[in-house]
Coordinates of C-alpha atoms in Angstrom, one line a residue:
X224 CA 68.9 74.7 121.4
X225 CA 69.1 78.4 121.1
X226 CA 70.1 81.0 119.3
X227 CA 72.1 84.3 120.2
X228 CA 70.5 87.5 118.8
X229 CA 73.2 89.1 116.8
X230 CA 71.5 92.6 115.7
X231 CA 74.3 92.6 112.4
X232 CA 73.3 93.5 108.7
X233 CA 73.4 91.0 106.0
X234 CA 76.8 90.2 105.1
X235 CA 78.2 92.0 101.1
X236 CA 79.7 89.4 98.9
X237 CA 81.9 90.3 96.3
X238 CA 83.7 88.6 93.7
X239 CA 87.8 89.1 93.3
X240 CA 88.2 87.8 89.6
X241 CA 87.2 84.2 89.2
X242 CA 89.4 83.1 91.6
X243 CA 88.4 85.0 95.0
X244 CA 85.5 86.0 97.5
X245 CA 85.3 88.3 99.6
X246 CA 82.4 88.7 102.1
X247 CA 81.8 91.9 104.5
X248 CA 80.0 90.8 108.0
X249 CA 80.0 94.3 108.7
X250 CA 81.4 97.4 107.8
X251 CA 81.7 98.0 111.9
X252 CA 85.1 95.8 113.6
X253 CA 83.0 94.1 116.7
X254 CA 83.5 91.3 118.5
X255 CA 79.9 89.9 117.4
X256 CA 81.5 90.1 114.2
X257 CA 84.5 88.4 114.1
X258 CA 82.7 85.4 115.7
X259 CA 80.5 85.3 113.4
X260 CA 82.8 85.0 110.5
X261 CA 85.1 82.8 112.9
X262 CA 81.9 80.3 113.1
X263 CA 81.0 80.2 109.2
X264 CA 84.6 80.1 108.3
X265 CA 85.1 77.1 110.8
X266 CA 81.9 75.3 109.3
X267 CA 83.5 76.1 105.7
X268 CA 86.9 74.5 106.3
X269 CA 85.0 71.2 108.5
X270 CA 82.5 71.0 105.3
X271 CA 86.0 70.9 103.1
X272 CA 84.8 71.2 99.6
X273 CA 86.5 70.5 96.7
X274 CA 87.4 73.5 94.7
X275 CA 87.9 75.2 97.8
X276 CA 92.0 76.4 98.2
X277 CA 92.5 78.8 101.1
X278 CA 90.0 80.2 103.9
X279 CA 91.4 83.7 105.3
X280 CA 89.5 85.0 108.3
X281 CA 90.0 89.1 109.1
X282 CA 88.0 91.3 111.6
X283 CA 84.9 91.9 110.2
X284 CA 85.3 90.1 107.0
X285 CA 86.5 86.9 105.6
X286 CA 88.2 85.9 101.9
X287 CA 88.3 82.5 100.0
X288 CA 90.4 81.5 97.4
X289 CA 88.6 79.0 94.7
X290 CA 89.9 76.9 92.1
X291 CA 87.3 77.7 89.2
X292 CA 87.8 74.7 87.2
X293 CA 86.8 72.1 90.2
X294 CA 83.9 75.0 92.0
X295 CA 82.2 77.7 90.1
X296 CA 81.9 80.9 92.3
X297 CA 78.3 80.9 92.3
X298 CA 78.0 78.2 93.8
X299 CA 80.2 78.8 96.5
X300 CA 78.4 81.9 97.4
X301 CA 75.4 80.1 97.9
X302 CA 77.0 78.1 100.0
X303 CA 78.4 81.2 101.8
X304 CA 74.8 82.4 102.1
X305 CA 73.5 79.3 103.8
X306 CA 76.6 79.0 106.3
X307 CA 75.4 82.9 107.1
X308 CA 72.2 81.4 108.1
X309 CA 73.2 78.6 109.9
X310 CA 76.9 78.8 111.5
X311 CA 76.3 82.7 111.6
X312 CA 73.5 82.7 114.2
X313 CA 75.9 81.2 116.8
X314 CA 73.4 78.7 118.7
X315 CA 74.2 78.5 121.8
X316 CA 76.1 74.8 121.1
X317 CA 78.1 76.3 118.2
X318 CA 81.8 75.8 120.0
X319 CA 84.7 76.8 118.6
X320 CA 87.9 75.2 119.2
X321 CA 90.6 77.5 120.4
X322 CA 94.1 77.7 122.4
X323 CA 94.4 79.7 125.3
X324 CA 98.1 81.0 125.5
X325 CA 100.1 82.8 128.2
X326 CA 101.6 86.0 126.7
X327 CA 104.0 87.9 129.1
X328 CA 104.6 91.1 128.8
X329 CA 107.2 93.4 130.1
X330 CA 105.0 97.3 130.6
X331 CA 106.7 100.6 130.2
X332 CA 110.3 98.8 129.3
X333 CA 113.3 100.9 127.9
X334 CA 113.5 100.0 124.6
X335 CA 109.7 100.6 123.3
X336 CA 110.2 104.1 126.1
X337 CA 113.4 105.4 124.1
X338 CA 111.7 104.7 120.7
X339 CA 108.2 106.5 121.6
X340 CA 110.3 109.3 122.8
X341 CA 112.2 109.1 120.0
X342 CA 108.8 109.8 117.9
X343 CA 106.4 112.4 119.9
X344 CA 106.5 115.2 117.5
X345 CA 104.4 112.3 115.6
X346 CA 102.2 112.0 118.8
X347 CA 99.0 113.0 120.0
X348 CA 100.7 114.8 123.0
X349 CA 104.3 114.6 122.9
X350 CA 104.6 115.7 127.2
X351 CA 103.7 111.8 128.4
X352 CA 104.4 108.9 127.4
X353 CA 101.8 106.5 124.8
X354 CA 101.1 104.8 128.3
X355 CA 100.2 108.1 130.1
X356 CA 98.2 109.2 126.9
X357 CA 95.8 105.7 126.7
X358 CA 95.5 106.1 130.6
X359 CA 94.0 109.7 130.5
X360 CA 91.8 109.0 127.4
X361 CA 90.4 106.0 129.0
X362 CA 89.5 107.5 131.6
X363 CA 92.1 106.0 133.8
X364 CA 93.2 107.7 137.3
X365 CA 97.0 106.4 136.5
X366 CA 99.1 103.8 134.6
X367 CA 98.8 100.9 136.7
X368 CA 94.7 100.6 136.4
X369 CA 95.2 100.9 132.8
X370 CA 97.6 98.4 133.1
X371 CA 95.3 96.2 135.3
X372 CA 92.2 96.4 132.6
X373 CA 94.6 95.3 129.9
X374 CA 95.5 92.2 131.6
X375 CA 92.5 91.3 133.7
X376 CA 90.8 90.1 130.8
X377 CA 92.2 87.6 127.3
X378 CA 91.7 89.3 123.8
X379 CA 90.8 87.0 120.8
X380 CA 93.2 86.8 117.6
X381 CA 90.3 88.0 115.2
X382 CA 93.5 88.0 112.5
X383 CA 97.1 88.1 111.1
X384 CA 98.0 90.7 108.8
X385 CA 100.3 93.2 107.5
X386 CA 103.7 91.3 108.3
X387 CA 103.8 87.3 109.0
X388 CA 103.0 86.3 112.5
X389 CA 101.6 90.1 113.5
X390 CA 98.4 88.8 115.9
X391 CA 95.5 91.7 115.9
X392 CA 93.5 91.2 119.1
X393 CA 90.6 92.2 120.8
X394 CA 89.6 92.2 123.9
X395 CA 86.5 90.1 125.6
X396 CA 84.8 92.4 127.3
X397 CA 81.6 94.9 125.9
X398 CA 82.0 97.5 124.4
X399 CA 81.6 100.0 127.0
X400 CA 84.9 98.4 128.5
X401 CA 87.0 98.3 125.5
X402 CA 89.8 100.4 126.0
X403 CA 90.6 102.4 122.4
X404 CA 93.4 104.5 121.7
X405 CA 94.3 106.5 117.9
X406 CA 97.1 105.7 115.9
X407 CA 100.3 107.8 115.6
X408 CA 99.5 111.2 113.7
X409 CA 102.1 109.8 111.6
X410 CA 103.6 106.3 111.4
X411 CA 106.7 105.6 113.4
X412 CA 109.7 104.8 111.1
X413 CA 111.7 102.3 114.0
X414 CA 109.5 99.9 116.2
X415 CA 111.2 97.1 118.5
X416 CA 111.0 93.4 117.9
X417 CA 108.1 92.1 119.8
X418 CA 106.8 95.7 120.5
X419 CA 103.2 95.6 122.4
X420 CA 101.4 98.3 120.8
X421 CA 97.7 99.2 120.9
X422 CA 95.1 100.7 118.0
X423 CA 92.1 101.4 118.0
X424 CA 90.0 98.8 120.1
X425 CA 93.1 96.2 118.8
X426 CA 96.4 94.9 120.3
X427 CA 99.2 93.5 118.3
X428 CA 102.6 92.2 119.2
X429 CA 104.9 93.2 116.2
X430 CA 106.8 90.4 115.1
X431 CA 109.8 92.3 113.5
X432 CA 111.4 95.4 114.1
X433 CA 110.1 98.1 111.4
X434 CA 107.7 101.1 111.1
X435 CA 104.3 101.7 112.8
X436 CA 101.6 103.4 114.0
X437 CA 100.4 101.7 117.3
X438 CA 100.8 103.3 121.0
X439 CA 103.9 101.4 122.5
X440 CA 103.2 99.9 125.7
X441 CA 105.5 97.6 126.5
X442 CA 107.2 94.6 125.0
X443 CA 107.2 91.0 124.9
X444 CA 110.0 88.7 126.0
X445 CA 108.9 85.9 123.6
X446 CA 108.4 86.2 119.7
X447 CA 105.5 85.3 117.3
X448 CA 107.0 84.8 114.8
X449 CA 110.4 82.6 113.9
X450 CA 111.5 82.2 110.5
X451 CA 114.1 79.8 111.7
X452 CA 111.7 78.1 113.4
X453 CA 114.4 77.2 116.4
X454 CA 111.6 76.9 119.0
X455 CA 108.7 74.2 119.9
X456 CA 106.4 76.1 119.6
X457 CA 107.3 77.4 116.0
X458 CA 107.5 73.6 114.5
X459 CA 104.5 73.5 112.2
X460 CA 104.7 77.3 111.1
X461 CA 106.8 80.5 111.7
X462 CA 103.8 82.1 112.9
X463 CA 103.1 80.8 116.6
X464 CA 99.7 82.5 116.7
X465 CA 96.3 81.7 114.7
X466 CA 93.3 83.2 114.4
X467 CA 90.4 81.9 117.0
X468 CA 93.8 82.2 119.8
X469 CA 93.1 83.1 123.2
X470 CA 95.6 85.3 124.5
X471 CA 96.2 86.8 128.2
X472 CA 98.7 89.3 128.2
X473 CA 100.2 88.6 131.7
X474 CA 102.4 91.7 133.2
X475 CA 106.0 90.9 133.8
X476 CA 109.0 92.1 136.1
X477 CA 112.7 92.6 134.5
X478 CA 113.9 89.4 136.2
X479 CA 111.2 87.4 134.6
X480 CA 111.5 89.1 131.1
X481 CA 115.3 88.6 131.3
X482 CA 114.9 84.7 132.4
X483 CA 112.4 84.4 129.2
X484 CA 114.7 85.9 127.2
X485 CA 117.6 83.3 128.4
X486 CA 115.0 80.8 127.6
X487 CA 114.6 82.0 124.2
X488 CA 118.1 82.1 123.1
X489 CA 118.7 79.1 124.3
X490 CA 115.7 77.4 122.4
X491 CA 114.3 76.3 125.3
X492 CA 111.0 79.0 125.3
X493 CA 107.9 77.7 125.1
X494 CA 104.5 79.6 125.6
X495 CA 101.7 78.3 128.4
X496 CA 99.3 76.6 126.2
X497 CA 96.3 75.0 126.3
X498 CA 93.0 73.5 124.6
X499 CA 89.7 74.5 124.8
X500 CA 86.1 75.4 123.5
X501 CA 84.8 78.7 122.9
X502 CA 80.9 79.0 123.0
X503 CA 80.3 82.5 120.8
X504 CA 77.1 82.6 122.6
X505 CA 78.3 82.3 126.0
X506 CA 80.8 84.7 125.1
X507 CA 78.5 87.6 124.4
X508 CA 76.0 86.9 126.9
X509 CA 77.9 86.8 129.9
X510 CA 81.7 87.6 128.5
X511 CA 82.8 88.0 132.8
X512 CA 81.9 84.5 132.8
X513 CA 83.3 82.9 130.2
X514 CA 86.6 84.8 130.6
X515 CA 86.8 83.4 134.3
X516 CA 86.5 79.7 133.0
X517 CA 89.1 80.7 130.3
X518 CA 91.8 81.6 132.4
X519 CA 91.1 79.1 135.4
X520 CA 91.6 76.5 132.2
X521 CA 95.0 78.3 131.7
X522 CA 96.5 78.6 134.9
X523 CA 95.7 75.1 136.8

């Protein structure tokens, strides 16, 4: 067995009155640290021990709720501690069970290009388009090869946060490939349903129309999130994705993002799924690699 080398500081544990924990991998959003706290929050939930109520995984950092009166904090954080040690150093058969999912997307539509333009006195440079902007940034010769880079790769669900259902996502690939655009100067006030954005080194797909910050690129026929829960996908929880996800944002034509939405509002939608393992070792060493074998998985 082997180990993967992750150069990361010790993680900070705090405690959130008696009730909560809160421990910083790092104070750096990475990929290297979001599967690390992915693998010691996955070994926490399979150890399931008593006292322990809810297990919330974000970016860089994880939280757990306790129950005091069945498991005193203390002893949870040494616990913590010794998951860092073991689950944290992501041996090299330390797999993590995921779901890679199909996520089409419909670039430079209408509706997120009327609300952007709608909104570039709050932009970076209000003569192009949030598209245009990212391209030139990036280092991009035009639209399309952004575009391309987006979608030749999946992104992992490192979290859900802000509103229900709202997937933040980052991209498999090092870091001299991440593609990394700022936020609004100032937030947005109006944002489509189902909006792709993208912030910092992390996409989202915003589950409800309302204010933001992210570049608009596009927008998704299909929801994440459905509080009547009307679709298949949506039966155990009106959040469709989780954190660990696989996602491939897939570019789409009109016809095929009005077909999808037929599909929809008819209930008959549901999203490309399937099983698989991720290796967090694999992944860093040779990320080319093990996105190949992800998407082959997805698309036989």
């Amino acid at each position: 067995m082997t180990v993967m080398e992750v150069q990361l500081p010790p993680a900070r544990y705090e405690f959130g009155g008696d009730e909560f924990i809160f421990v910083e991998i790092d104070r750096e959003m990475s990929l290297e640290a979001n599967l690390k706290a992915m693998a010691i929050t996955g070994a926490l939930r399979r150890e399931n021990i008593d006292g322990v109520i809810d297990i919330c995984p974000s970016n860089a950092s994880y939280l757990v709720r306790l129950d005091p009166d069945r498991l005193h904090p203390t002893e949870l954080v040494e616990e913590l501690r010794r998951l860092e040690r073991t689950a944290g150093e992501l041996r090299s058969d330390d797999a993590v069970s995921t779901r890679i999912v199909d996520v089409p997307v419909l670039f430079d539509d209408p509706w997120t290009r009327e609300t952007l333009m709608r909104f570039r006195d709050r932009h970076q440079d209000p003569e192009v388009t949030d598209l245009e902007y990212a391209a030139r940034i990036n280092g991009f010769s035009d639209v399309p090869s952004l575009i391309e880079s987006i979608t030749s790769a999946p992104f992992l669900v490192t979290m859900l946060g802000f509103v229900p259902g709202l997937p933040f996502c980052y991209q498999m690939v090092p870091r001299d490939r991440q593609i990394e655009v700022p936020k609004y100067v100032r937030p947005r006030t109006d944002t489509p349903e189902r909006a792709f954005g993208y912030g910092g080194a992390f996409s989202v797909v915003y589950p409800v129309r309302g204010a933001g910050g992210y570049q608009l690129f596009g927008i998704a026929p299909a929801p994440v999130f459905d509080l009547a829960q009307r679709l298949p996908d949506f039966a155990d929880d009106i959040a469709f994705p989780r954190p660990s996800d696989v996602l491939r944002y897939r570019a789409i034509d009109r016809d095929e993002y009005d077909r999808t939405r037929v599909e929809v509002e008819e209930g008959r939608f549901r999203y490309r799924i399937r099983e698989a393992e991720l290796l967090p070792a694999e992944l860093l060493a040779d990320p080319d690699a093990v996105n190949r074998g992800l998407l082959e998985v997805l698309y036989r």
